[in-house]
Tab-separated table of C-alpha atoms in Angstrom:
chain	number	residue	atom	x	y	z
A	725	MET	CA	30.512	12.274	32.233
A	726	ARG	CA	27.207	10.811	33.391
A	727	VAL	CA	25.371	14.072	32.758
A	728	ARG	CA	26.655	14.200	29.189
A	729	ARG	CA	25.638	10.615	28.552
A	730	ALA	CA	22.187	11.244	30.023
A	731	ALA	CA	21.750	14.418	27.958
A	732	LYS	CA	22.823	12.552	24.830
A	733	GLY	CA	20.351	9.762	25.610
A	734	VAL	CA	17.498	12.243	26.125
A	735	GLY	CA	18.420	14.052	22.914
A	736	ASP	CA	18.482	10.803	20.944
A	737	PHE	CA	15.114	9.841	22.408
A	738	LEU	CA	13.589	13.187	21.432
A	739	ILE	CA	14.997	12.990	17.907
A	740	ASP	CA	13.612	9.462	17.470
A	741	THR	CA	10.209	10.427	18.868
A	742	VAL	CA	9.868	13.537	16.705
A	743	GLY	CA	11.132	11.636	13.664
A	744	GLU	CA	8.540	8.900	14.151
A	745	ALA	CA	5.770	11.459	14.617
A	746	VAL	CA	6.755	13.314	11.443
A	747	ALA	CA	7.019	10.058	9.480
A	748	ASP	CA	3.574	8.990	10.721
A	749	VAL	CA	2.048	12.306	9.614
A	750	ILE	CA	3.721	12.091	6.203
A	751	LEU	CA	2.515	8.504	5.677
A	752	SER	CA	-1.007	9.443	6.757
A	753	VAL	CA	-1.079	12.348	4.297
A	754	LEU	CA	0.234	10.100	1.509
A	755	ALA	CA	-2.425	7.500	2.322
A	756	CYS	CA	-5.146	10.157	2.229
A	757	ILE	CA	-3.871	11.429	-1.134
A	758	LEU	CA	-3.758	7.870	-2.508
A	759	LEU	CA	-7.294	7.169	-1.320
A	760	GLY	CA	-8.500	10.424	-2.875
A	761	CYS	CA	-6.814	9.576	-6.189
A	762	LEU	CA	-8.378	6.104	-6.220
A	763	ALA	CA	-11.807	7.586	-5.510
A	764	LEU	CA	-11.289	10.186	-8.252
A	765	ILE	CA	-10.326	7.484	-10.755
A	766	VAL	CA	-13.483	5.525	-9.947
A	767	TYR	CA	-15.646	8.659	-10.157
A	768	LEU	CA	-14.209	9.770	-13.495
A	769	SER	CA	-14.405	6.264	-14.894
A	770	TRP	CA	-18.025	5.891	-13.815
A	771	SER	CA	-18.854	9.309	-15.267
A	772	ALA	CA	-17.328	8.374	-18.612
A	773	SER	CA	-18.896	4.933	-18.983
A	774	PRO	CA	-20.550	2.827	-16.254
A	775	ARG	CA	-20.473	-0.302	-18.459
A	776	LEU	CA	-16.738	-0.026	-19.099
A	777	THR	CA	-16.181	0.653	-15.405
A	778	ILE	CA	-17.970	-2.589	-14.484
A	779	ALA	CA	-16.105	-4.477	-17.218
A	780	GLY	CA	-12.776	-3.039	-16.025
A	781	ALA	CA	-13.561	-3.947	-12.424
A	782	GLY	CA	-14.408	-7.487	-13.528
A	783	LEU	CA	-11.173	-7.777	-15.509
A	784	LEU	CA	-9.166	-6.395	-12.586
A	785	SER	CA	-10.876	-8.894	-10.274
A	786	CYS	CA	-9.923	-11.759	-12.586
A	787	ILE	CA	-6.325	-10.528	-12.748
A	788	LEU	CA	-6.137	-10.204	-8.958
A	789	ALA	CA	-7.696	-13.646	-8.451
A	790	HIS	CA	-5.238	-15.247	-10.864
A	791	GLY	CA	-2.355	-13.409	-9.220
A	792	ALA	CA	-3.465	-14.535	-5.748
A	793	TRP	CA	-3.768	-18.103	-6.986
A	794	ARG	CA	-0.306	-18.018	-8.580
A	795	ALA	CA	1.270	-16.281	-5.587
A	796	SER	CA	-0.127	-18.821	-3.128
A	797	ARG	CA	0.915	-21.874	-5.161
A	798	ARG	CA	4.405	-23.185	-5.275
A	799	PRO	CA	5.597	-23.173	-8.845
A	800	ALA	CA	6.544	-26.488	-10.400
A	801	LYS	CA	9.667	-24.880	-11.788
A	802	ALA	CA	11.861	-22.244	-10.196
A	803	ARG	CA	10.784	-19.445	-12.518
A	804	SER	CA	7.360	-18.122	-13.303
A	805	ARG	CA	6.231	-17.460	-16.841
A	806	GLY	CA	4.995	-14.184	-18.356
A	807	LEU	CA	1.316	-13.784	-17.479
A	808	ALA	CA	1.609	-15.649	-14.183
A	809	ALA	CA	4.473	-13.430	-13.046
A	810	LEU	CA	2.611	-10.299	-14.138
A	811	THR	CA	-0.612	-11.192	-12.338
A	812	ALA	CA	1.299	-12.222	-9.223
A	813	ALA	CA	3.114	-8.867	-9.256
A	814	VAL	CA	-0.191	-6.983	-9.718
A	815	PHE	CA	-1.723	-8.924	-6.833
A	816	THR	CA	1.283	-8.246	-4.602
A	817	GLY	CA	1.130	-4.531	-5.415
A	818	ALA	CA	-2.609	-4.384	-4.737
A	819	ALA	CA	-2.181	-6.267	-1.461
A	820	ALA	CA	0.614	-3.927	-0.365
A	821	THR	CA	-1.485	-0.884	-1.285
A	822	ALA	CA	-4.485	-2.261	0.607
A	823	LEU	CA	-2.343	-2.929	3.679
A	824	PHE	CA	-0.844	0.568	3.497
A	825	LEU	CA	-4.303	2.135	3.256
A	826	LEU	CA	-5.624	-0.070	6.049
A	827	LEU	CA	-2.849	1.039	8.390
A	828	TYR	CA	-2.638	4.754	7.607
A	829	VAL	CA	-5.990	6.029	6.304
A	830	PRO	CA	-7.742	5.956	9.704
A	831	GLY	CA	-5.164	8.441	10.975
A	832	CYS	CA	-5.651	11.050	8.236
A	833	ASP	CA	-9.177	12.102	9.332
A	834	CYS	CA	-10.312	12.495	5.729
A	835	LEU	CA	-13.183	10.092	6.094
């Protein structure tokens, strides 16, 4: 009985370890693909029109700043209104993407 329990414990440990390693590799590859797509978007945008790229980056910065400001404040009412909710959602998505890239891009060896 003890041998079976020990073998089952070792098997579970191996499955968990291999599963975590595979998940880490998959997330690193996804992060590398995401970083490559972001770099490609910037390159193609800059190639098409540098002025519009700067203007778009400025607009995106304003949207992210407004979203960060709205996300950090407590709303006076329980629900947020249209633009405030949209910019807060954009900021939250950008922050989550930045955190994902920060955690997994160093492991993909694409830099």
